[in-house]
mmCIF file with all atom_site columns, C-alpha atoms in Angstrom:
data_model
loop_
_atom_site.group_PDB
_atom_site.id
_atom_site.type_symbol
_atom_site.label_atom_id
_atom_site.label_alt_id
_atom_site.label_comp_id
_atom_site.label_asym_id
_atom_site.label_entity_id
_atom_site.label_seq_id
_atom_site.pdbx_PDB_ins_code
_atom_site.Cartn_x
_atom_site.Cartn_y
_atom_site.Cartn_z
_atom_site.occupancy
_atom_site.B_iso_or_equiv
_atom_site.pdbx_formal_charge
_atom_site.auth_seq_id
_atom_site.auth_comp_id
_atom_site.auth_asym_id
_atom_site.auth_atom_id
_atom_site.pdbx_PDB_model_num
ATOM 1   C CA . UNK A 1 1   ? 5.153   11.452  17.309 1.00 0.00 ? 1   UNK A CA 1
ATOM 2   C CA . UNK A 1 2   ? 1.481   10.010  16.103 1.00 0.00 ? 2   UNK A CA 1
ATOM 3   C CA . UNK A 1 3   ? -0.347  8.545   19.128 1.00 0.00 ? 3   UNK A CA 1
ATOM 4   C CA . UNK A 1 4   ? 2.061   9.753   22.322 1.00 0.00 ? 4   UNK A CA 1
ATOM 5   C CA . UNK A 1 5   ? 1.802   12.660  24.664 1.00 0.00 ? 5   UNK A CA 1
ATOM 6   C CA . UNK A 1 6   ? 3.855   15.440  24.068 1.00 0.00 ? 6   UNK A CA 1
ATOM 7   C CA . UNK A 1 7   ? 6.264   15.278  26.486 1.00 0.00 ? 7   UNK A CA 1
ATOM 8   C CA . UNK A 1 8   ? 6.481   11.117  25.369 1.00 0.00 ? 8   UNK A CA 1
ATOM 9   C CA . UNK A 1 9   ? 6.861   12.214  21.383 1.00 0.00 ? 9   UNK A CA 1
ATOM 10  C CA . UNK A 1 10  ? 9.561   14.146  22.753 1.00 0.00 ? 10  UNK A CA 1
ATOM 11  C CA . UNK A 1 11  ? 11.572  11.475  24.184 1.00 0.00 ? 11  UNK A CA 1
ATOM 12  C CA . UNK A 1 12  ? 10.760  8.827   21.744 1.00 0.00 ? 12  UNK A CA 1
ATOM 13  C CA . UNK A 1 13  ? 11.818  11.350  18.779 1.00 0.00 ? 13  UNK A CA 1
ATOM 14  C CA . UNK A 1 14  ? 15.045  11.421  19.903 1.00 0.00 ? 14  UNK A CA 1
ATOM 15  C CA . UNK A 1 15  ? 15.672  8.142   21.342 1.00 0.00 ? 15  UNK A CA 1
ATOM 16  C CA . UNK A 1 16  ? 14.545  6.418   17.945 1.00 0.00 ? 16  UNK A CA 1
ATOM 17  C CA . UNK A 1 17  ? 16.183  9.017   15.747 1.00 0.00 ? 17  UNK A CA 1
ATOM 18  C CA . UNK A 1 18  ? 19.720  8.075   16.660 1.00 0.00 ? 18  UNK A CA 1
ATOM 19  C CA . UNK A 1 19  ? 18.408  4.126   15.716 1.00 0.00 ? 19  UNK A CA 1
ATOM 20  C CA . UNK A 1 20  ? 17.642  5.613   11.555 1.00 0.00 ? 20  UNK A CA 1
ATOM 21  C CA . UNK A 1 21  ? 14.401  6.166   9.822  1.00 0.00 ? 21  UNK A CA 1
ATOM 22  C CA . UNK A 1 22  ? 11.888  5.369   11.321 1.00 0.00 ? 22  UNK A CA 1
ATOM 23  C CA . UNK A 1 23  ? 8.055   5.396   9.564  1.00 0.00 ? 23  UNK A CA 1
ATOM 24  C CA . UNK A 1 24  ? 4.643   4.647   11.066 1.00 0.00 ? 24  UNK A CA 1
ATOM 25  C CA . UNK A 1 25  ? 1.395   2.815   9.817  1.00 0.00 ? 25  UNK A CA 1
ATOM 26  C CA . UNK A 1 26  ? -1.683  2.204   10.898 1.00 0.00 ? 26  UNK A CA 1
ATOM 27  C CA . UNK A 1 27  ? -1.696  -1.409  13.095 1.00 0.00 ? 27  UNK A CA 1
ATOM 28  C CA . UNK A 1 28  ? -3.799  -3.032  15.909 1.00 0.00 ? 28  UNK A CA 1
ATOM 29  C CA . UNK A 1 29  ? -5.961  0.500   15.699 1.00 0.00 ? 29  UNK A CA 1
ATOM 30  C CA . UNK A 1 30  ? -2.675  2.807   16.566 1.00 0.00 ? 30  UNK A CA 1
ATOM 31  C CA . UNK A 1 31  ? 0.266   2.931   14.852 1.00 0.00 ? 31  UNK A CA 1
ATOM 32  C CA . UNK A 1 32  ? 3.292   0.612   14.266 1.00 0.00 ? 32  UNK A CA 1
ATOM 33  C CA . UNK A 1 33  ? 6.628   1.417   14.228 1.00 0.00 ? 33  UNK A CA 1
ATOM 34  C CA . UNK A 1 34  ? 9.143   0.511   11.285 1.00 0.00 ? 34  UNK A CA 1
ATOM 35  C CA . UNK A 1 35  ? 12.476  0.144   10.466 1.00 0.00 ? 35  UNK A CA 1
ATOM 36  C CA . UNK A 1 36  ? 12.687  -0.091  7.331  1.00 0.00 ? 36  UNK A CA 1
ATOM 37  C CA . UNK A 1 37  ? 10.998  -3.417  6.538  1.00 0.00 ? 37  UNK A CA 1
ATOM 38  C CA . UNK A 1 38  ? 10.752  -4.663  10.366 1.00 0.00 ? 38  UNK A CA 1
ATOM 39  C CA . UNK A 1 39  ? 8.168   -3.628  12.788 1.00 0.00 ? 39  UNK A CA 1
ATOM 40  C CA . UNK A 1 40  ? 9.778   -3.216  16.279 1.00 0.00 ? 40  UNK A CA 1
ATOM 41  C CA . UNK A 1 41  ? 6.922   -1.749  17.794 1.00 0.00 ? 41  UNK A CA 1
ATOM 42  C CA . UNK A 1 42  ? 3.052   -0.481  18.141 1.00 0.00 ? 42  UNK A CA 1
ATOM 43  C CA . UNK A 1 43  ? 1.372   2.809   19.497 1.00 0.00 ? 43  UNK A CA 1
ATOM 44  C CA . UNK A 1 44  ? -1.896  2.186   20.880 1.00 0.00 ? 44  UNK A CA 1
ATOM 45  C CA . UNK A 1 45  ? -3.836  4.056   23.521 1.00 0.00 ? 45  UNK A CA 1
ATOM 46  C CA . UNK A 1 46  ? -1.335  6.897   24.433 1.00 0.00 ? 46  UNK A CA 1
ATOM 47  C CA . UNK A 1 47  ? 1.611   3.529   24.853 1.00 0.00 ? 47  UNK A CA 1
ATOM 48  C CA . UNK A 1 48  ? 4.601   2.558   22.920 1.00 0.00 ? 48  UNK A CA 1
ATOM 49  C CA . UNK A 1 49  ? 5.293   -1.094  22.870 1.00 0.00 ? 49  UNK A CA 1
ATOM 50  C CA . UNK A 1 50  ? 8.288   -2.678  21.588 1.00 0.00 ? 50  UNK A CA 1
ATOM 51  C CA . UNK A 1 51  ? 8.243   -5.961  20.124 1.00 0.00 ? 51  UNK A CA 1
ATOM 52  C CA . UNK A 1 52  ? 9.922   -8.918  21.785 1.00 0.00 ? 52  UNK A CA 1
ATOM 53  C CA . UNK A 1 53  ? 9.728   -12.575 21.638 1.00 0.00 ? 53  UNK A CA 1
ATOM 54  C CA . UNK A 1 54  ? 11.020  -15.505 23.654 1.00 0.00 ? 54  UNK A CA 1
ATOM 55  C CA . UNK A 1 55  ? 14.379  -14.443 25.629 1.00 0.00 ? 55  UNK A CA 1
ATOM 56  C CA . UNK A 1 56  ? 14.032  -10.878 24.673 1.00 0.00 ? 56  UNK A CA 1
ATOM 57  C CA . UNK A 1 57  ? 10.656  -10.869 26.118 1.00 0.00 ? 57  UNK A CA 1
ATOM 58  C CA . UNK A 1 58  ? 11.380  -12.235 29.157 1.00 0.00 ? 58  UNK A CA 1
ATOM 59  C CA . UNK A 1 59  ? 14.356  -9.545  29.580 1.00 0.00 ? 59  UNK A CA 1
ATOM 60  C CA . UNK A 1 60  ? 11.430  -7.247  28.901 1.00 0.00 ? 60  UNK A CA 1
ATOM 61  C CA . UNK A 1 61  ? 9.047   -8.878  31.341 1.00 0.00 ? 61  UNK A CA 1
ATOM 62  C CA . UNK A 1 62  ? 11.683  -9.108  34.204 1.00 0.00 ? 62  UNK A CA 1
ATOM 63  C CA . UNK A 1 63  ? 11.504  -5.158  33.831 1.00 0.00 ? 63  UNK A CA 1
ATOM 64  C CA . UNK A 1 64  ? 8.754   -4.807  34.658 1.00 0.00 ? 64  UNK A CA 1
ATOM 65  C CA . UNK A 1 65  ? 7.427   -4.136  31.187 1.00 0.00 ? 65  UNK A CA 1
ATOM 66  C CA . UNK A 1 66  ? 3.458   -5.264  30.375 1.00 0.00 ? 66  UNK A CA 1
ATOM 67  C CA . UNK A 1 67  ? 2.654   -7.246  27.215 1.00 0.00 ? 67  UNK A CA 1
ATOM 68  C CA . UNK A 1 68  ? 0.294   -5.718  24.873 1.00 0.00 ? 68  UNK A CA 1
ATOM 69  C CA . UNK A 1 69  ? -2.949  -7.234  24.654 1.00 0.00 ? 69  UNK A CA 1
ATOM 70  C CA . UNK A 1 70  ? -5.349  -6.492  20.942 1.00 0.00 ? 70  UNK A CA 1
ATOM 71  C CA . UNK A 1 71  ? -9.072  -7.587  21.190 1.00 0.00 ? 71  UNK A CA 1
ATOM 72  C CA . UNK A 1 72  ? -9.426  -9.309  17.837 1.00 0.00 ? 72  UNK A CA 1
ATOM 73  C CA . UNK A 1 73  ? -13.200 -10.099 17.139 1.00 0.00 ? 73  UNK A CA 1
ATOM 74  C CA . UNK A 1 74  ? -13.963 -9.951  20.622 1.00 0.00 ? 74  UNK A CA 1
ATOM 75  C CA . UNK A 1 75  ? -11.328 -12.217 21.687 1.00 0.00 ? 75  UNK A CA 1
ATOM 76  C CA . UNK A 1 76  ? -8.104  -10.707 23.914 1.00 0.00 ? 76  UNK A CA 1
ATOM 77  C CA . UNK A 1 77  ? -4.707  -11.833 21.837 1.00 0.00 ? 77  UNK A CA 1
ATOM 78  C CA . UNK A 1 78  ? -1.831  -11.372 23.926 1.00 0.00 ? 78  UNK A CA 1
ATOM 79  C CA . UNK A 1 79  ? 1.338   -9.707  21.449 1.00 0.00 ? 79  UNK A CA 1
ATOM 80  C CA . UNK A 1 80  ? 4.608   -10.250 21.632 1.00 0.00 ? 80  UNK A CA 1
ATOM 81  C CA . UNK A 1 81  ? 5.509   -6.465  22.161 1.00 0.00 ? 81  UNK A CA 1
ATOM 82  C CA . UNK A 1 82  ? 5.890   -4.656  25.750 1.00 0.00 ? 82  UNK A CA 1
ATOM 83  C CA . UNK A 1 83  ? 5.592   -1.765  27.442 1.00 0.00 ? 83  UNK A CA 1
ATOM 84  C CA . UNK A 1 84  ? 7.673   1.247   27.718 1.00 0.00 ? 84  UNK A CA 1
ATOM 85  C CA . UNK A 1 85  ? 7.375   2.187   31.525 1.00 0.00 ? 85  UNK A CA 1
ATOM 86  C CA . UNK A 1 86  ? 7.648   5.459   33.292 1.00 0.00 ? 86  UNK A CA 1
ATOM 87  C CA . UNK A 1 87  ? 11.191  4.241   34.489 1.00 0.00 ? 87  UNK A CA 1
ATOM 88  C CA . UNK A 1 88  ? 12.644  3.586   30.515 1.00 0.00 ? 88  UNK A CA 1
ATOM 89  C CA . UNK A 1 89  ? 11.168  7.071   29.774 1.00 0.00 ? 89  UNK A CA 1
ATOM 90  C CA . UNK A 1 90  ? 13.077  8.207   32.206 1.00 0.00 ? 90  UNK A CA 1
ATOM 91  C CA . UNK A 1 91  ? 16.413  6.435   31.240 1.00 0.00 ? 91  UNK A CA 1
ATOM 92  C CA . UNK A 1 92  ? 16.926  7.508   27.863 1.00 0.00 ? 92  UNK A CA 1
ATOM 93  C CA . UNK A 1 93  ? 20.019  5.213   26.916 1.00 0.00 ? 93  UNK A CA 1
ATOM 94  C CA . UNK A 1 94  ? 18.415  1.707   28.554 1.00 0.00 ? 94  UNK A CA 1
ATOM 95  C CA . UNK A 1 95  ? 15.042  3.327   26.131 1.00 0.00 ? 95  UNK A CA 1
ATOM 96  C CA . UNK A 1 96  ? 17.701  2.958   23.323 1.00 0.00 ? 96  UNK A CA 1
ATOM 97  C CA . UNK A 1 97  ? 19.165  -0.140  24.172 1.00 0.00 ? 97  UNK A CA 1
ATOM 98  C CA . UNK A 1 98  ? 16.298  -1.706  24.637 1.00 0.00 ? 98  UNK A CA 1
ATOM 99  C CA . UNK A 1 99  ? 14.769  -0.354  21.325 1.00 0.00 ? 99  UNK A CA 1
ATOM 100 C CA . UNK A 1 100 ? 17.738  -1.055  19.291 1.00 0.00 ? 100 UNK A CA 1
ATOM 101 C CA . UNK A 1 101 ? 17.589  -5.030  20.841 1.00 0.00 ? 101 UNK A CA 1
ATOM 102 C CA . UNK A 1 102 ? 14.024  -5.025  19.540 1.00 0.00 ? 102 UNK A CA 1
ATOM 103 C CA . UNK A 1 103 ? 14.954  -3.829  16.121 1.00 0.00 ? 103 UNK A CA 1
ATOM 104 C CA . UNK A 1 104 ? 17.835  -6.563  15.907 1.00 0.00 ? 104 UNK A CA 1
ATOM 105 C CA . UNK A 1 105 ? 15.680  -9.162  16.545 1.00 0.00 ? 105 UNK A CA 1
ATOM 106 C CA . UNK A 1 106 ? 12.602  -7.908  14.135 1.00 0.00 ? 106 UNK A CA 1
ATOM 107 C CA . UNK A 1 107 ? 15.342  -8.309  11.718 1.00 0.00 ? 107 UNK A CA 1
ATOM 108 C CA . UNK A 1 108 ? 16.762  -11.417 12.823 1.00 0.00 ? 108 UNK A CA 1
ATOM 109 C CA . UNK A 1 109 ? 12.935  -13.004 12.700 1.00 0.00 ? 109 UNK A CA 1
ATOM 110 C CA . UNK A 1 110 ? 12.611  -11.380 8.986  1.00 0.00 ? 110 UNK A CA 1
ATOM 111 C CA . UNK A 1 111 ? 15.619  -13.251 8.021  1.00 0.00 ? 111 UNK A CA 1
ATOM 112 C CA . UNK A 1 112 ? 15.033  -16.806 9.663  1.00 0.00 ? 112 UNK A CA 1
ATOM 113 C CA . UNK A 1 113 ? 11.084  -16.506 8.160  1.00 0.00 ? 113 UNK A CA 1
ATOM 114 C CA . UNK A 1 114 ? 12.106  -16.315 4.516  1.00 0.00 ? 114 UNK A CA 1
ATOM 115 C CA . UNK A 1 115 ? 14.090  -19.260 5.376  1.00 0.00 ? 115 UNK A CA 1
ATOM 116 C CA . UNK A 1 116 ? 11.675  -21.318 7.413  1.00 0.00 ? 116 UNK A CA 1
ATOM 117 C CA . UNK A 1 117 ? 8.841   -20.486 5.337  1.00 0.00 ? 117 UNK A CA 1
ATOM 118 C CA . UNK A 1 118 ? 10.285  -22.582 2.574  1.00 0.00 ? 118 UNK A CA 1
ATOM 119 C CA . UNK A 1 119 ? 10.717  -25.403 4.481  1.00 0.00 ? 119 UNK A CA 1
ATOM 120 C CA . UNK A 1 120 ? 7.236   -25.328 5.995  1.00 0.00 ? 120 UNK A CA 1
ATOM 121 C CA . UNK A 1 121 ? 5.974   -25.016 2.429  1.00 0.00 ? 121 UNK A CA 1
ATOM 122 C CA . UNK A 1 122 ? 7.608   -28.291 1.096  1.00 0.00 ? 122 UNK A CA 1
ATOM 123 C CA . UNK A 1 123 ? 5.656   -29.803 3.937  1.00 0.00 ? 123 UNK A CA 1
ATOM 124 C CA . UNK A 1 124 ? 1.883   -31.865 2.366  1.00 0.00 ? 124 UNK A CA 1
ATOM 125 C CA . UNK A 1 125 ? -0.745  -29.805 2.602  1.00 0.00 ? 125 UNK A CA 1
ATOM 126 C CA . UNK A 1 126 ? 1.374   -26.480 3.366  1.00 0.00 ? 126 UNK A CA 1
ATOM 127 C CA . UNK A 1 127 ? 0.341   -24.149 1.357  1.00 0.00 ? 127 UNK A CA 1
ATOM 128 C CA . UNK A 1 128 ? 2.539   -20.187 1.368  1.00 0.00 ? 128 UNK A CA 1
ATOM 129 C CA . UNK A 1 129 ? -0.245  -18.756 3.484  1.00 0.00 ? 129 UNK A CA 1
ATOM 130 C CA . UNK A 1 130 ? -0.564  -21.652 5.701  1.00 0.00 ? 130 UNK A CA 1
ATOM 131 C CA . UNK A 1 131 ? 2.986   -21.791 6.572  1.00 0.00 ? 131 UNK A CA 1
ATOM 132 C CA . UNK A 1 132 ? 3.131   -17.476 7.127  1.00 0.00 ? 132 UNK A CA 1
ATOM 133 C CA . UNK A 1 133 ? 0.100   -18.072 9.424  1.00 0.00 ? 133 UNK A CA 1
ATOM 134 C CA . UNK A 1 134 ? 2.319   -20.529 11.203 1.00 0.00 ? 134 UNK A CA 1
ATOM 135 C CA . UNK A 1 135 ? 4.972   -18.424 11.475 1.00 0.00 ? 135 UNK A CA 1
ATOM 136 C CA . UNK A 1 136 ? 3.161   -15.602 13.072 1.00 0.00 ? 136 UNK A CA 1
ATOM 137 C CA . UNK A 1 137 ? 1.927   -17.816 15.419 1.00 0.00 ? 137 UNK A CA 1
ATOM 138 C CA . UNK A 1 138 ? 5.296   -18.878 16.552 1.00 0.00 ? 138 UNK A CA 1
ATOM 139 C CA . UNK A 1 139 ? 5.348   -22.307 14.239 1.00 0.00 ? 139 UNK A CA 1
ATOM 140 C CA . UNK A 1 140 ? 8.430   -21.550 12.374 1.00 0.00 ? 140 UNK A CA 1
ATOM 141 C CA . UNK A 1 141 ? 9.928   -25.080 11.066 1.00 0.00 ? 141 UNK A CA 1
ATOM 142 C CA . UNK A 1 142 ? 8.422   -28.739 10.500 1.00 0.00 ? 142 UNK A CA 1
ATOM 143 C CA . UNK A 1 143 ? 10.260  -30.153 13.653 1.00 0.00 ? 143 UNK A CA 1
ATOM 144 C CA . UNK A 1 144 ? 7.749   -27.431 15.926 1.00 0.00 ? 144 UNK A CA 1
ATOM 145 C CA . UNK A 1 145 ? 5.212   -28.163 13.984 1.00 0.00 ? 145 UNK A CA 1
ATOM 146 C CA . UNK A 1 146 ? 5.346   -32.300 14.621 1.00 0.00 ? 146 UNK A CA 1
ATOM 147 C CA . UNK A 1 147 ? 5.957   -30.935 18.579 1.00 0.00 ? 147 UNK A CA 1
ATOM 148 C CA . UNK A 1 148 ? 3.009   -29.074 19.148 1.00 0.00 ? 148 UNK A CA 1
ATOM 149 C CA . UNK A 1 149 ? 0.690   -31.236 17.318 1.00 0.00 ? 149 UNK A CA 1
ATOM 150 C CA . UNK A 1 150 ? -2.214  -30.843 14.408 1.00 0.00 ? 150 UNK A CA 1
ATOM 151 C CA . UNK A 1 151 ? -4.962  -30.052 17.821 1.00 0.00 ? 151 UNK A CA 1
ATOM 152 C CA . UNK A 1 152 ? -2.437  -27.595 19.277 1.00 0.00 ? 152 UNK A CA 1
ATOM 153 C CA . UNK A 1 153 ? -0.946  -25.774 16.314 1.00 0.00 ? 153 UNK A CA 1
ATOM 154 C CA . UNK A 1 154 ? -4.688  -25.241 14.803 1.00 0.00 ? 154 UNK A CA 1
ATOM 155 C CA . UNK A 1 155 ? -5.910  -23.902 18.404 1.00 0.00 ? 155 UNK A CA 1
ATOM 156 C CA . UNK A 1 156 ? -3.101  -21.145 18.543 1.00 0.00 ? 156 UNK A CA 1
ATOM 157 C CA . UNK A 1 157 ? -4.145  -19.995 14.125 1.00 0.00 ? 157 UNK A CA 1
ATOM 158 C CA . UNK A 1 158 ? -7.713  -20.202 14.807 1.00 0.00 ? 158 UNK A CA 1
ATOM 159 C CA . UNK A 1 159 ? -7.086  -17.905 17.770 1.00 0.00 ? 159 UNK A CA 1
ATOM 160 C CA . UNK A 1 160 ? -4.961  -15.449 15.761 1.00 0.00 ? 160 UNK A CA 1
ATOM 161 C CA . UNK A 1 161 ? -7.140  -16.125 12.667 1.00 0.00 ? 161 UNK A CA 1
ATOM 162 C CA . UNK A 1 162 ? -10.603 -16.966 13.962 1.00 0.00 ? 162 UNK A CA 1
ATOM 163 C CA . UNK A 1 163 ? -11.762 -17.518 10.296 1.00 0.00 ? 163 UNK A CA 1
ATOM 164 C CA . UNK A 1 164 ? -9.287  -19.782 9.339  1.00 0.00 ? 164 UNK A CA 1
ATOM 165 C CA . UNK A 1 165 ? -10.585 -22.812 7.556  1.00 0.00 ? 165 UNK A CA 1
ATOM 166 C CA . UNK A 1 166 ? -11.370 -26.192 9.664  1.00 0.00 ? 166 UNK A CA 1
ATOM 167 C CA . UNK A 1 167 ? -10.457 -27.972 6.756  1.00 0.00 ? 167 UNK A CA 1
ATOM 168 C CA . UNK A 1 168 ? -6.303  -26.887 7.942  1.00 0.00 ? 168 UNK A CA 1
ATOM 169 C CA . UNK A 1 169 ? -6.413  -28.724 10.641 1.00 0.00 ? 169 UNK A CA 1
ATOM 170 C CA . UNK A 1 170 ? -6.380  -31.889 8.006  1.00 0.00 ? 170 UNK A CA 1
ATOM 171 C CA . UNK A 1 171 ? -3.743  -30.163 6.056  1.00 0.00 ? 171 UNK A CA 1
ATOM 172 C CA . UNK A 1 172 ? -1.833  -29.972 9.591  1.00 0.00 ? 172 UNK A CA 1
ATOM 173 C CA . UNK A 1 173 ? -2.058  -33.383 10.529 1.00 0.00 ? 173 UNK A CA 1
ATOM 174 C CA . UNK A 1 174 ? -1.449  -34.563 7.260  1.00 0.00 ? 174 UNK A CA 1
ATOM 175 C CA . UNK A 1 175 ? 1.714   -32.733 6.469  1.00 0.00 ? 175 UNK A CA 1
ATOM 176 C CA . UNK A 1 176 ? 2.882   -34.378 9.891  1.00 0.00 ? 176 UNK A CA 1
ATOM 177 C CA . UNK A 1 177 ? 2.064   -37.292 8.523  1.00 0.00 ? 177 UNK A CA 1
ATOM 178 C CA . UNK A 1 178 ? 3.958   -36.665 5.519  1.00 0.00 ? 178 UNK A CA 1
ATOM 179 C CA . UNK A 1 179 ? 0.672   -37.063 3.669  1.00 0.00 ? 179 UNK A CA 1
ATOM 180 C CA . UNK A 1 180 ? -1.996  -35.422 1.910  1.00 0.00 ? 180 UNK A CA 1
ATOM 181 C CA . UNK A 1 181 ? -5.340  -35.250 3.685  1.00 0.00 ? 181 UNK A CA 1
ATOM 182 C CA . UNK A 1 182 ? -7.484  -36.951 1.618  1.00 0.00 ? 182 UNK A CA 1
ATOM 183 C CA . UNK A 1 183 ? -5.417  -39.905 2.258  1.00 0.00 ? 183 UNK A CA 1
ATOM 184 C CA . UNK A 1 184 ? -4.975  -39.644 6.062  1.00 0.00 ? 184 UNK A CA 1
ATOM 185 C CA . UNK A 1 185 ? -5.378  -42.942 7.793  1.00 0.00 ? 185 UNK A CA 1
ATOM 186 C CA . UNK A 1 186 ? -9.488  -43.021 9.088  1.00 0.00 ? 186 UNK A CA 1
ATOM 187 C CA . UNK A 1 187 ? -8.659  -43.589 12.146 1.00 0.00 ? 187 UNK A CA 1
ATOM 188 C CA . UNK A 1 188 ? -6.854  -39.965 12.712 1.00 0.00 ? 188 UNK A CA 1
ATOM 189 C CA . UNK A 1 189 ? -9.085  -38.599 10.755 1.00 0.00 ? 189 UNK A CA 1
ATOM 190 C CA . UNK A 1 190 ? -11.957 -40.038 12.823 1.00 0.00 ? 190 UNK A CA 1
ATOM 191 C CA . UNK A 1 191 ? -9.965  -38.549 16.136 1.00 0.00 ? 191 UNK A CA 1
ATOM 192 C CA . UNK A 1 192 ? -9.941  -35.261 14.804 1.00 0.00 ? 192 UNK A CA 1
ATOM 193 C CA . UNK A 1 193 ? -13.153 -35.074 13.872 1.00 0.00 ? 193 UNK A CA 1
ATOM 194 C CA . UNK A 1 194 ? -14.135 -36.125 17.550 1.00 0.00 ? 194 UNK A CA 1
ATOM 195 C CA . UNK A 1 195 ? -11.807 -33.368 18.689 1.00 0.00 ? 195 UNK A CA 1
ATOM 196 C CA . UNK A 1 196 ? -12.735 -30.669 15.767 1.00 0.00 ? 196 UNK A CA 1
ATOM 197 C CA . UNK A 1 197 ? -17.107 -31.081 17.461 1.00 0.00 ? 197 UNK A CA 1
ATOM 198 C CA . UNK A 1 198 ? -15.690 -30.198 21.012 1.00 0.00 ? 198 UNK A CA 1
ATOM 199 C CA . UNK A 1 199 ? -14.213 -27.817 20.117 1.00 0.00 ? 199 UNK A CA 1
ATOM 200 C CA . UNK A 1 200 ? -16.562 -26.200 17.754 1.00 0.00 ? 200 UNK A CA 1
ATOM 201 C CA . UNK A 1 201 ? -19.063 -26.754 21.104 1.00 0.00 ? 201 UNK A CA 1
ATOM 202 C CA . UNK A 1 202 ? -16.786 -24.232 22.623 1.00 0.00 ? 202 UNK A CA 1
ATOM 203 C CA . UNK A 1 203 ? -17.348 -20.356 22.802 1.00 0.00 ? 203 UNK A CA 1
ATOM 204 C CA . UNK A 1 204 ? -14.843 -18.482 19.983 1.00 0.00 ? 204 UNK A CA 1
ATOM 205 C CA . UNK A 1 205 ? -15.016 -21.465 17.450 1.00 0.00 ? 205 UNK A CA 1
ATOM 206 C CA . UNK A 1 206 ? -17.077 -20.784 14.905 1.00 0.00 ? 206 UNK A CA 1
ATOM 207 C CA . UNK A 1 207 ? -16.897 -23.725 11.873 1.00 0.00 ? 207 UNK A CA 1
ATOM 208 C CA . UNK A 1 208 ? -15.214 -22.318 8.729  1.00 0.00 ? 208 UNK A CA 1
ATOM 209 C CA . UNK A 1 209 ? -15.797 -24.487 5.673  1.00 0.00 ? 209 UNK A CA 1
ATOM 210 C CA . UNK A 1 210 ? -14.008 -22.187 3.327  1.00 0.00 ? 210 UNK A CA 1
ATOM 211 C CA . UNK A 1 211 ? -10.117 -22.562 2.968  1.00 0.00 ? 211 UNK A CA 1
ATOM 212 C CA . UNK A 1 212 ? -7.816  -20.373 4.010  1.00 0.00 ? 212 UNK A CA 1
#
């Protein structure tokens, strides 16, 4: 298996042939793992990872399990995948189980993003790549998205997407607003440009004129 020790590719081969086909690509500079459409996990530096987000991760992190961190530009982006430790190598069926929990939910995700990307999109301003940006970053309906905030929700893209346009935060604040930008009241507009030159002050925020 691409990227794994022998005595690893071993193990894994059989532990993730039982689960079906399973196909690799190039990702994060090693290799992700596929099921059919769904990614459920990454190679990288001799480790398997398996993806995992909010409860599943923390089953994951309760076992000891370390997240997998990708230097993106210089800047460390913590993923939501884990760890295989010596101890699951060593277990083949909890390997399995936990594999095959990671593959549900990959699919569960794919399923609930072709929903929720539709109703991002009928949001102002929300264009189809804005709202799959979102959705990577954990944004995955209009309800999180008036949560978090236009400031909080831009911080967490331009950190996955450091060239992302500064112009979105205006498309984020307006479709909270249920408005376009160019017609956001001046006074928010005024407060986020206030907040947009601190933060463009800061170290990793370079100022992006161009759209995304």
């Amino acid at each position: 298996m691409k990227g794994l020790s022998s005595t690893k590719a071993e193990v894994a081969a059989a532990v993730l042939e039982s689960l079906g086909a399973i196909k690799f690509r190039s990702q994060f500079g090693g290799f992700g793992l596929w099921h059919g459409k769904n990614m459920f996990g990454v190679i990288a530096d001799g480790e398997l990872y398996l993806r995992a987000n909010g409860e599943l991760g923390q089953r994951f992190t309760r076992r000891g399990m370390s997240p997998f961190i990708y230097t993106k530009r210089g800047i460390p982006v913590r993923m939501g995948y884990y760890r295989v430790e010596e101890a699951i190598w060593n277990d083949c069926m909890l390997f399995r189980k936990l594999a095959r929990a990671s593959i549900r939910q990959s699919v569960q995700e794919k399923s609930l993003q072709a929903r929720e990307s539709v109703r991002l999109h009928m949001l102002p301003n929300i264009s189809v790549s804005i709202a799959r940006a979102l959705y990577r970053i954990g944004i995955t309906s209009a309800e999180q998205l008036a949560q978090l905030g236009a400031e909080e929700a831009f911080l967490r893209l331009k950190n996955d997407r450091a060239e992302i346009s500064d112009q979105v935060l205006y498309d984020l604040a307006g479709a909270i607003n249920g408005c376009h930008r160019a017609v956001l009241p001046e006074s928010i507009r005024k407060a986020l440009g206030r907040w947009l030159l601190e933060q463009l002050q800061k170290k990793g925020m370079p100022k992006k004129n161009s759209k995304t």
